[in-house]
Coordinates of C-alpha atoms and ligand atoms in Angstrom, one line a residue:
Chain A
M24 CA 26.6 47.5 9.2
Y25 CA 26.8 44.6 11.6
L26 CA 28.1 46.9 14.3
L27 CA 25.0 49.0 14.0
R28 CA 22.9 46.0 14.7
W29 CA 24.2 45.8 18.1
K30 CA 22.4 48.9 19.2
V31 CA 19.5 47.2 20.8
F32 CA 21.8 44.9 22.6
L33 CA 23.8 47.9 23.8
K34 CA 20.6 49.7 24.9
E35 CA 19.5 46.7 27.0
R36 CA 22.9 46.4 28.5
T37 CA 22.7 50.0 29.6
V38 CA 19.5 49.4 31.3
N39 CA 20.9 46.4 33.1
R40 CA 23.8 48.4 34.3
I41 CA 21.5 51.0 35.9
G42 CA 19.6 48.2 37.6
V43 CA 22.6 46.8 39.5
V44 CA 22.5 47.3 43.3
N45 CA 25.6 49.0 44.5
L46 CA 26.8 47.0 47.4
K47 CA 29.0 49.3 49.5
N48 CA 28.5 47.7 52.8
L49 CA 28.5 44.0 52.2
K50 CA 27.8 43.0 55.9
K51 CA 24.5 45.0 56.1
T52 CA 23.5 44.0 52.6
K53 CA 24.0 40.3 53.3
Y54 CA 20.5 40.0 54.8
F55 CA 19.1 42.2 52.2
F56 CA 20.6 40.0 49.6
G57 CA 19.2 36.9 51.2
I58 CA 15.7 38.3 51.3
V59 CA 16.0 39.4 47.7
I60 CA 17.0 35.9 46.6
I61 CA 14.2 34.3 48.6
T62 CA 11.6 36.7 47.2
F63 CA 13.0 36.2 43.8
F64 CA 12.5 32.4 44.0
A65 CA 9.1 32.8 45.6
F66 CA 8.2 35.1 42.8
T67 CA 9.4 32.9 40.0
A68 CA 7.6 29.9 41.6
F69 CA 4.3 31.7 41.7
S70 CA 4.6 33.5 38.4
S71 CA 5.9 30.6 36.4
E72 CA 3.3 31.3 33.7
G73 CA 3.8 28.1 31.8
V74 CA 1.5 27.5 28.8
V75 CA -0.4 24.8 30.7
S76 CA -1.4 27.2 33.5
K77 CA -2.3 29.8 31.0
I78 CA -4.6 27.4 29.3
K79 CA -6.1 26.3 32.6
N80 CA -6.9 29.9 33.6
A81 CA -8.5 30.7 30.3
N82 CA -12.1 29.7 30.6
K83 CA -13.9 32.8 29.4
K84 CA -16.0 32.1 26.3
T85 CA -14.9 33.9 23.2
D86 CA -17.3 36.6 22.0
K87 CA -17.7 35.8 18.3
S88 CA -19.2 39.3 17.6
T89 CA -16.0 41.1 18.5
G90 CA -12.5 41.6 17.2
I91 CA -11.2 39.4 14.5
H92 CA -14.2 37.1 14.7
K93 CA -16.5 39.9 13.6
S94 CA -14.7 40.4 10.3
I95 CA -14.9 36.8 9.1
S96 CA -18.0 35.7 7.4
L97 CA -19.2 32.1 6.8
P98 CA -18.1 30.4 3.6
K99 CA -20.7 29.9 0.9
N100 CA -23.0 26.9 0.8
V101 CA -22.9 25.9 4.5
V102 CA -25.6 24.4 6.5
K103 CA -26.2 24.4 10.3
V104 CA -25.1 21.1 11.8
K105 CA -27.9 19.4 13.7
E106 CA -25.9 19.0 16.8
D107 CA -24.0 21.6 18.8
Y108 CA -20.3 21.5 19.6
Q109 CA -18.8 22.7 23.0
G110 CA -19.1 26.3 21.7
G111 CA -22.7 26.0 20.5
V112 CA -23.9 26.1 16.9
F113 CA -21.6 25.3 14.0
Y114 CA -21.7 24.8 10.3
T115 CA -20.6 22.4 7.7
K116 CA -20.3 22.5 3.9
S117 CA -23.4 21.5 2.0
R118 CA -23.0 18.3 0.1
K119 CA -26.0 18.6 -2.1
S120 CA -24.6 21.7 -3.7
E121 CA -21.5 19.7 -4.8
I122 CA -23.2 16.6 -6.3
T123 CA -23.4 17.4 -9.9
R124 CA -26.4 15.1 -10.7
Y125 CA -28.4 15.9 -7.6
K126 CA -31.4 15.6 -7.5
C127 CA -31.2 11.9 -8.0
S128 CA -34.9 11.8 -8.6
S129 CA -34.4 13.4 -12.0
C130 CA -33.4 9.9 -13.2
H131 CA -34.6 7.7 -10.4
K132 CA -38.3 8.3 -10.8
T133 CA -41.0 6.2 -9.3
Q134 CA -42.1 4.7 -12.6
K135 CA -39.9 1.9 -13.7
K136 CA -38.2 2.3 -17.0
V137 CA -36.0 -0.5 -18.1
M138 CA -32.8 0.6 -19.7
K139 CA -30.1 -1.9 -20.6
N140 CA -26.9 -1.5 -18.7
A141 CA -28.1 1.8 -17.1
A142 CA -26.4 1.3 -13.8
N143 CA -23.1 0.6 -15.4
I144 CA -23.3 3.6 -17.7
T145 CA -24.2 6.1 -14.9
H146 CA -22.5 4.7 -11.8
G147 CA -20.0 2.3 -13.3
D148 CA -17.1 4.2 -11.9
I149 CA -18.2 3.5 -8.4
Q150 CA -16.3 0.8 -6.6
V151 CA -17.5 0.0 -3.1
V152 CA -14.5 -0.7 -0.9
H153 CA -16.2 -0.1 2.4
G154 CA -17.2 -2.2 5.3
G155 CA -14.5 -4.9 5.2
K156 CA -15.8 -8.4 4.8
N157 CA -19.4 -7.4 5.1
K158 CA -19.1 -5.1 2.1
L159 CA -21.8 -2.4 1.9
E160 CA -24.3 -2.3 -0.8
C161 CA -25.8 0.8 -2.5
N162 CA -29.0 0.5 -0.4
T163 CA -27.1 0.2 2.9
C164 CA -26.8 3.9 2.7
H165 CA -29.0 5.1 -0.1
S166 CA -32.7 5.1 0.5
K167 CA -34.6 2.7 -1.8
N168 CA -37.8 4.6 -1.5
D169 CA -36.6 8.2 -1.8
R170 CA -33.5 8.4 -3.9
N171 CA -32.9 12.0 -2.9
F172 CA -32.0 10.8 0.6
L173 CA -29.7 8.5 2.4
V174 CA -31.0 6.1 5.0
T175 CA -29.8 4.7 8.3
A176 CA -29.9 1.1 9.4
K177 CA -33.0 1.9 11.3
G178 CA -34.7 3.3 8.3
T179 CA -34.5 7.0 9.2
K180 CA -34.0 9.3 6.1
V181 CA -30.8 11.4 6.2
D182 CA -30.3 14.5 4.1
F183 CA -27.1 14.4 2.0
D184 CA -26.0 17.6 3.7
H185 CA -26.1 15.9 7.1
V186 CA -24.2 12.9 6.1
Y187 CA -22.3 12.8 9.4
N188 CA -25.5 11.3 10.9
L189 CA -25.2 8.4 8.5
C190 CA -21.4 7.8 8.8
G191 CA -21.7 8.3 12.6
Q192 CA -23.8 5.1 12.9
C193 CA -20.6 3.0 12.7
H194 CA -18.0 5.7 13.1
F195 CA -19.4 7.2 16.2
R196 CA -16.0 7.8 17.7
Q197 CA -15.0 9.8 14.7
K198 CA -18.2 11.7 14.7
K199 CA -17.7 12.7 18.4
D200 CA -14.2 13.9 17.5
W201 CA -15.5 15.7 14.4
I202 CA -18.0 17.6 16.5
G203 CA -15.4 18.5 19.1
G204 CA -12.6 19.3 16.6
A205 CA -10.1 16.4 16.8
H206 CA -11.2 14.9 13.5
G207 CA -11.6 16.7 10.3
K208 CA -10.9 20.4 9.9
R209 CA -12.1 23.9 9.7
I210 CA -12.7 25.7 6.4
T211 CA -9.9 28.3 5.9
Y212 CA -10.5 30.2 9.2
W213 CA -9.7 29.3 12.8
A214 CA -11.5 32.5 13.9
G215 CA -15.1 33.5 13.4
E216 CA -18.2 31.3 13.4
R217 CA -17.1 27.7 13.2
A218 CA -17.4 26.1 9.8
V219 CA -15.9 22.6 9.2
K220 CA -15.6 20.2 6.3
N221 CA -18.1 17.5 5.9
C222 CA -17.1 13.8 6.0
T223 CA -17.4 13.5 2.3
A224 CA -15.1 16.4 1.6
C225 CA -12.1 14.3 2.5
H226 CA -13.4 10.7 2.3
N227 CA -14.8 9.1 -0.8
P228 CA -17.8 7.4 0.9
H229 CA -17.6 4.5 -1.5
S230 CA -14.0 3.7 -0.6
P231 CA -13.1 5.9 2.3
L232 CA -9.5 4.8 2.9
F233 CA -6.8 7.1 1.5
K234 CA -5.0 5.5 -1.4
K235 CA -1.4 4.8 -1.4
R236 CA 0.5 7.3 -3.5
W237 CA 3.7 9.2 -4.0
P238 CA 4.4 12.1 -1.6
K239 CA 4.0 15.6 -3.0
T240 CA 7.7 16.4 -2.4
Y241 CA 10.7 15.2 -0.5
S242 CA 13.3 16.6 2.0
V243 CA 17.0 16.9 1.7
P244 CA 19.2 16.4 4.8
L245 CA 19.5 19.5 7.0
K246 CA 22.8 21.2 6.8
Chain B
M9 CA 24.3 57.4 32.0
S10 CA 27.2 59.2 30.4
D11 CA 27.9 56.0 28.6
K12 CA 24.6 56.1 27.0
K13 CA 24.9 59.7 26.0
K14 CA 28.2 59.1 24.4
Q15 CA 26.7 56.2 22.4
I16 CA 23.9 58.3 21.1
T17 CA 26.0 61.2 20.1
R18 CA 28.4 58.9 18.4
R19 CA 25.5 57.1 16.6
S20 CA 23.8 60.2 15.5
F21 CA 27.1 61.6 14.4
L22 CA 27.6 58.5 12.3
K23 CA 24.1 58.8 10.9
T24 CA 24.5 62.4 9.9
A25 CA 27.9 61.8 8.4
A26 CA 26.7 58.8 6.5
A27 CA 23.6 60.7 5.3
A28 CA 25.8 63.5 4.0
T29 CA 28.0 61.0 2.1
G30 CA 24.9 59.3 0.8
T31 CA 23.3 62.4 -0.5
A32 CA 26.6 63.4 -2.1
T33 CA 26.7 60.0 -3.8
I34 CA 23.2 60.2 -5.0
A35 CA 23.8 63.6 -6.4
G36 CA 27.0 62.4 -7.9
C37 CA 26.0 59.4 -9.9
S38 CA 22.3 60.2 -10.2
G39 CA 21.0 56.8 -11.1
G40 CA 23.9 55.4 -13.2
L41 CA 26.1 53.0 -11.4
L42 CA 23.9 52.1 -8.4
G43 CA 20.6 51.6 -10.2
S44 CA 17.9 54.2 -9.8
S45 CA 18.6 56.9 -7.3
E46 CA 15.2 56.3 -5.8
A47 CA 16.1 52.7 -5.0
F48 CA 19.4 53.9 -3.6
A49 CA 17.7 56.4 -1.4
L50 CA 15.2 53.9 -0.1
E51 CA 17.8 51.3 0.6
F52 CA 19.8 53.9 2.4
Q53 CA 16.9 54.7 4.7
E54 CA 16.3 51.0 5.2
Y55 CA 19.8 50.6 6.3
F56 CA 19.3 52.9 9.2
K57 CA 15.9 51.9 10.4
E58 CA 15.2 50.8 14.0
H59 CA 14.6 47.3 15.4
Y60 CA 11.0 46.4 14.7
R61 CA 10.0 46.3 18.3
L62 CA 11.3 49.8 18.9
M63 CA 9.6 51.3 15.9
T64 CA 6.6 53.5 16.2
D65 CA 3.6 52.7 14.2
E66 CA 4.5 55.5 11.8
E67 CA 8.0 54.1 11.3
R68 CA 6.6 50.7 10.6
T69 CA 4.3 52.1 7.9
D70 CA 7.3 53.9 6.5
T71 CA 9.5 50.9 6.3
I72 CA 6.7 48.8 4.8
E73 CA 6.2 51.4 2.1
R74 CA 9.8 51.5 1.4
L75 CA 10.0 47.7 1.1
E76 CA 7.0 47.5 -1.1
R77 CA 8.4 50.2 -3.4
L78 CA 11.8 48.6 -3.5
S79 CA 10.3 45.3 -4.5
E80 CA 8.5 47.2 -7.3
I81 CA 11.6 48.9 -8.5
K82 CA 14.1 46.0 -8.2
K83 CA 12.1 42.9 -8.7
N84 CA 9.2 44.4 -10.6
T85 CA 6.8 42.6 -8.2
T86 CA 4.0 44.4 -6.4
I87 CA 3.8 43.0 -2.9
D88 CA 1.6 43.7 0.0
I89 CA 3.4 43.7 3.4
D90 CA 1.3 43.6 6.4
S91 CA 2.1 44.4 10.1
T92 CA -1.0 43.2 11.8
K93 CA -0.4 43.1 15.6
P94 CA -1.2 40.2 17.9
Q95 CA -4.9 40.0 18.9
E96 CA -6.0 40.3 22.5
N97 CA -6.7 37.0 24.2
V98 CA -5.1 34.9 21.5
L99 CA -2.4 32.3 22.1
Y100 CA -1.8 30.1 19.1
G101 CA -1.4 26.4 19.6
Y102 CA -1.0 23.4 17.4
A103 CA -1.7 19.7 17.6
F104 CA -0.5 16.9 15.3
N105 CA -2.4 13.6 15.0
V106 CA 0.2 10.9 14.5
T107 CA -2.5 8.3 13.7
R108 CA -3.8 10.3 10.8
C109 CA -0.7 11.6 9.1
E110 CA 0.2 9.3 6.2
G111 CA 3.3 11.1 4.9
F112 CA 1.8 12.7 1.8
M113 CA 3.9 15.8 2.4
E114 CA 1.3 18.2 1.0
C115 CA 1.9 20.4 4.0
V116 CA 5.6 20.8 3.3
D117 CA 4.8 21.8 -0.3
A118 CA 2.2 24.3 0.8
C119 CA 4.5 25.8 3.4
V120 CA 7.3 26.3 1.0
K121 CA 5.0 28.2 -1.4
E122 CA 3.2 30.2 1.3
N123 CA 6.3 31.3 3.0
N124 CA 8.5 32.1 0.0
L125 CA 11.2 29.6 0.9
D126 CA 14.3 29.1 -1.2
R127 CA 13.6 26.5 -3.9
E128 CA 17.3 26.2 -4.8
S129 CA 18.4 24.6 -1.5
K130 CA 15.0 23.0 -1.0
N131 CA 14.6 24.8 2.3
Q132 CA 11.6 23.6 4.3
Y133 CA 10.2 24.5 7.7
I134 CA 8.4 21.2 8.1
R135 CA 10.0 17.9 8.3
I136 CA 8.0 14.7 8.2
F137 CA 9.7 11.7 9.8
E138 CA 8.7 8.1 8.8
M139 CA 8.9 6.1 12.0
E140 CA 8.6 2.4 12.6
N141 CA 5.7 1.5 14.8
G142 CA 6.8 1.7 18.4
E143 CA 9.4 4.3 17.9
M144 CA 8.9 7.5 19.9
L145 CA 11.4 10.2 18.9
P146 CA 11.8 11.7 15.4
D147 CA 15.6 11.2 15.8
Q148 CA 14.9 7.5 15.2
G149 CA 12.8 8.1 12.1
D150 CA 13.6 8.7 8.5
G151 CA 13.3 12.3 7.4
K152 CA 14.3 11.7 3.8
F153 CA 11.8 9.0 2.6
F154 CA 10.6 9.0 -0.9
H155 CA 8.5 6.1 -1.9
Q156 CA 4.8 5.4 -2.0
V157 CA 3.1 6.2 1.3
P158 CA 1.8 5.2 3.8
R159 CA 4.3 2.4 4.3
K160 CA 3.1 -0.7 6.2
G161 CA 4.1 -0.8 9.8
H162 CA 5.1 2.8 9.9
F163 CA 3.6 6.1 11.1
Y164 CA 4.5 9.7 10.4
M165 CA 5.5 12.5 12.6
G166 CA 5.7 16.2 11.6
V167 CA 8.2 18.5 13.2
Q168 CA 8.5 22.3 12.8
C169 CA 9.2 25.2 15.1
F170 CA 7.0 24.5 18.2
Q171 CA 6.8 28.2 19.1
C172 CA 8.0 27.5 22.6
E173 CA 6.5 29.5 25.4
N174 CA 10.0 29.6 27.0
P175 CA 12.1 29.6 23.9
P176 CA 15.8 29.0 24.3
C177 CA 16.5 30.4 20.8
V178 CA 15.4 33.8 22.0
K179 CA 17.7 33.8 24.9
A180 CA 20.7 32.8 22.7
C181 CA 20.3 35.7 20.3
P182 CA 23.0 38.4 20.9
T183 CA 21.2 41.1 18.9
K184 CA 17.7 40.5 20.1
A185 CA 16.7 39.9 16.6
T186 CA 14.4 37.1 17.6
W187 CA 11.6 37.2 20.2
K188 CA 8.3 35.9 21.2
E189 CA 5.2 37.9 20.3
K190 CA 2.2 38.3 22.6
D191 CA 0.2 35.7 20.7
G192 CA 3.0 33.2 21.3
I193 CA 4.6 33.2 17.9
V194 CA 8.4 33.4 17.9
V195 CA 9.6 35.7 15.1
V196 CA 12.8 37.1 13.6
D197 CA 13.4 40.6 12.5
Y198 CA 15.4 39.8 9.4
D199 CA 17.0 43.1 9.3
W200 CA 18.5 42.7 12.8
C201 CA 19.7 39.2 12.4
I202 CA 23.4 39.0 12.0
G203 CA 23.4 35.4 10.9
C204 CA 25.4 34.1 13.8
R205 CA 23.2 31.0 14.1
Y206 CA 23.4 30.9 17.9
C207 CA 19.6 30.4 18.0
M208 CA 19.9 27.5 15.6
A209 CA 22.3 25.8 18.0
A210 CA 20.1 26.6 21.0
C211 CA 16.9 25.1 19.5
P212 CA 16.5 21.5 20.7
Y213 CA 14.0 20.8 17.9
W214 CA 15.8 21.8 14.7
G215 CA 13.2 24.5 14.3
R216 CA 15.4 27.1 12.6
R217 CA 16.5 27.4 9.0
F218 CA 19.5 29.4 7.8
N219 CA 19.9 30.9 4.3
W220 CA 23.3 29.9 3.2
N221 CA 22.6 31.4 -0.2
Q222 CA 20.4 34.0 -1.7
P223 CA 16.9 32.4 -1.7
Q224 CA 15.6 31.8 -5.2
I225 CA 11.9 31.8 -5.9
P226 CA 10.4 31.7 -9.4
K227 CA 8.8 35.1 -9.9
K228 CA 5.4 33.5 -10.7
E229 CA 5.4 31.6 -7.5
V230 CA 6.1 34.5 -5.1
N231 CA 3.4 34.8 -2.5
K232 CA 2.6 38.5 -2.5
K233 CA 0.6 38.5 0.7
Q234 CA 3.4 39.0 3.2
H235 CA 4.0 40.0 6.8
Y236 CA 6.9 42.0 8.1
L237 CA 7.7 39.2 10.6
G238 CA 6.7 36.4 8.3
N239 CA 7.2 35.5 4.7
R240 CA 8.6 38.8 3.4
S241 CA 11.8 38.4 1.4
R242 CA 14.9 37.3 3.1
V243 CA 18.5 37.5 1.9
R244 CA 21.5 35.3 2.2
G245 CA 22.8 35.1 5.8
M246 CA 19.5 35.5 7.6
M247 CA 17.8 33.1 9.9
E248 CA 14.2 32.2 9.4
K249 CA 11.7 29.8 10.8
C250 CA 8.1 28.7 10.9
T251 CA 5.9 31.5 12.2
F252 CA 2.6 29.6 12.2
C253 CA 2.0 31.5 8.9
I254 CA 1.8 34.8 10.8
Q255 CA 0.5 36.5 7.6
R256 CA -2.4 34.1 7.7
S257 CA -3.1 33.4 11.3
R258 CA -3.3 37.0 12.4
K259 CA -6.0 37.4 9.7
G260 CA -8.0 34.6 11.3
K261 CA -6.9 31.9 8.8
V262 CA -5.5 28.5 9.6
T263 CA -1.9 28.0 8.6
A264 CA -1.0 26.8 5.1
C265 CA 0.0 23.3 6.4
V266 CA -3.4 22.8 8.1
E267 CA -5.2 24.0 5.0
A268 CA -3.2 21.6 2.8
C269 CA -3.3 18.5 4.9
P270 CA -5.5 16.0 3.1
T271 CA -6.0 13.8 6.2
G272 CA -6.9 16.4 8.8
A273 CA -3.9 15.4 11.0
R274 CA -3.2 19.0 11.9
V275 CA -5.2 21.1 14.4
F276 CA -4.6 24.8 14.9
G277 CA -6.3 27.3 17.0
N278 CA -6.5 29.6 20.0
L279 CA -5.4 28.1 23.3
L280 CA -7.2 30.7 25.3
D281 CA -10.6 29.9 23.8
P282 CA -12.1 27.1 25.9
D283 CA -14.3 26.0 23.0
S284 CA -11.6 25.8 20.3
E285 CA -10.6 22.6 18.5
I286 CA -7.1 22.6 20.0
R287 CA -8.6 22.8 23.5
F288 CA -10.8 19.9 22.7
V289 CA -7.8 17.9 21.7
L290 CA -5.9 18.8 24.8
K291 CA -8.8 17.9 27.0
N292 CA -10.0 14.7 25.3
K293 CA -6.9 13.0 23.7
K294 CA -3.8 11.5 25.0
V295 CA -1.3 14.3 24.2
Y296 CA 2.4 14.6 24.6
R297 CA 5.1 17.1 23.7
L298 CA 8.7 16.5 22.5
K299 CA 11.5 16.8 25.1
E300 CA 9.2 18.3 27.7
D301 CA 11.8 17.8 30.3
L302 CA 13.9 20.6 28.8
G303 CA 11.4 23.2 30.0
T304 CA 11.0 24.9 26.7
D305 CA 7.2 24.6 27.0
P306 CA 6.4 24.2 23.3
K307 CA 2.9 25.0 22.1
F308 CA 2.8 22.0 19.8
W309 CA 1.3 18.7 21.0
Y310 CA 1.2 15.2 19.5
F311 CA -1.8 13.0 19.9
N312 CA -3.3 9.8 18.6
D313 CA -6.9 8.7 18.0
Ligands
LIG421 S1 11.1 25.1 18.5 FE1 13.2 26.0 18.4 S2 13.1 27.8 17.1 FE2 11.0 27.2 17.7 S3 10.6 28.5 19.6 FE3 11.3 26.5 20.3 S4 13.6 26.8 20.5 FE4 12.8 28.5 19.2
LIG422 S1 21.2 33.9 13.7 FE1 20.1 35.9 13.8 S2 18.2 35.4 15.0 FE2 19.7 33.7 15.3 S3 20.9 34.2 17.2 FE3 22.1 35.0 15.5 S4 21.3 37.1 15.2 FE4 19.8 36.1 16.5

């Protein structure tokens, strides 16, 4: 069986053998040989298609309406991001569709209703570990006036779906990287229209640092 | 030329002779000793198939049908083997953010499941090294850590096959069983690999994995979406490696490790698309590659925030 597997190798060898120049007259062919070698080196120097030069030469915009891109549709519940990335429009997952108790105004109505211990019962699980020494408060990010919205330090209302505009106030570097593609990640597909995860898909906004935990698996030494 | 002729005649002679014997055997035991005669016939045809690169599209469809049927008969599992070709104008590239990775190893687990790796020997394509701050090369790190992560004063570095643009493993293979596809993925034709492990020795990155034993995968966990050059079933004595999840990436999906990473430390995309994430990383971040001086030209970059 293994012998049979050599057939490709043998085939290629046959081709190589045909390709060899028959040097009958070495004196004459010396120059020829020299030229061949020089051309060979020149050729390899110019055609050294390293991956870096390939990348540098690839500047044509990808047409998202052709090939593999065409067959991929956007995931469900995405919204258009309010800023463009280098390739134009892109999308992110809607946050509102994931918050089970949205709209907040269904409890937080304008009229005051005093309920004992209400905050503890409804949001008691929330621990704010965000902002270091100057710990953030609920209303640093949640609008006092319109509970269905977030709010920036300057008082601009921010939709939950566009939370990147809120986080980006402090984490502007991360936001820039998120728009470009060095932070966060795409949803399932590298091809097709660009759809990425929202900040809150990976970070718990109330305590955004990843918790220490056991790794999912372990490795044994390589043999 | 006469050499070649001789070879072919000898080969075709062997084939005919073997086929004759085979038919005789099938007729003889008709499904008793060697399992069903259908399985035997299929395996027999499999045995004499061409190298994947030399197959016509028709031959490829045939072998895939045979493999799918064989899996049904022998393992009672319906699988779907795919042979999607490389796309035009696509060259896959990968970037790994050493600042973000926290050593959770979700990627490793996802990779094992996606690619039907041997659970018995705990075969894994990805290795995560725990490195002390200031260290540079994974050789210095700890690849076998098992404690709560992230550990203070440490960072993590993932290593897998880098799909070199100038892959030394390909040059080393005596049977041409491994090669680089047009979209830059280095693959193995498992049926042409003779298990000599030359490629393993040639790879400077420990990118290759060898099956010392018959891979064992719980039947429930078998990933049925397979690619001929990717996660289809391997047997003992075959070389395998990370293929950037060829069965996923050629369908437009990100690799399993990228999808599983909880910290977004992994970036995957098309190097020839100037707007892609990977191009953004290469343009805007400080990137470096491992052992660049060897000239292997890997398509896998490390970067930090
Ligand atoms: S990393 Fe190793 S196995 Fe992968 S292409 Fe490079 S030399 Fe080959
Ligand atoms: S182990 Fe297989 S793929 Fe690697 S060099 Fe040997 S024949 Fe080629």
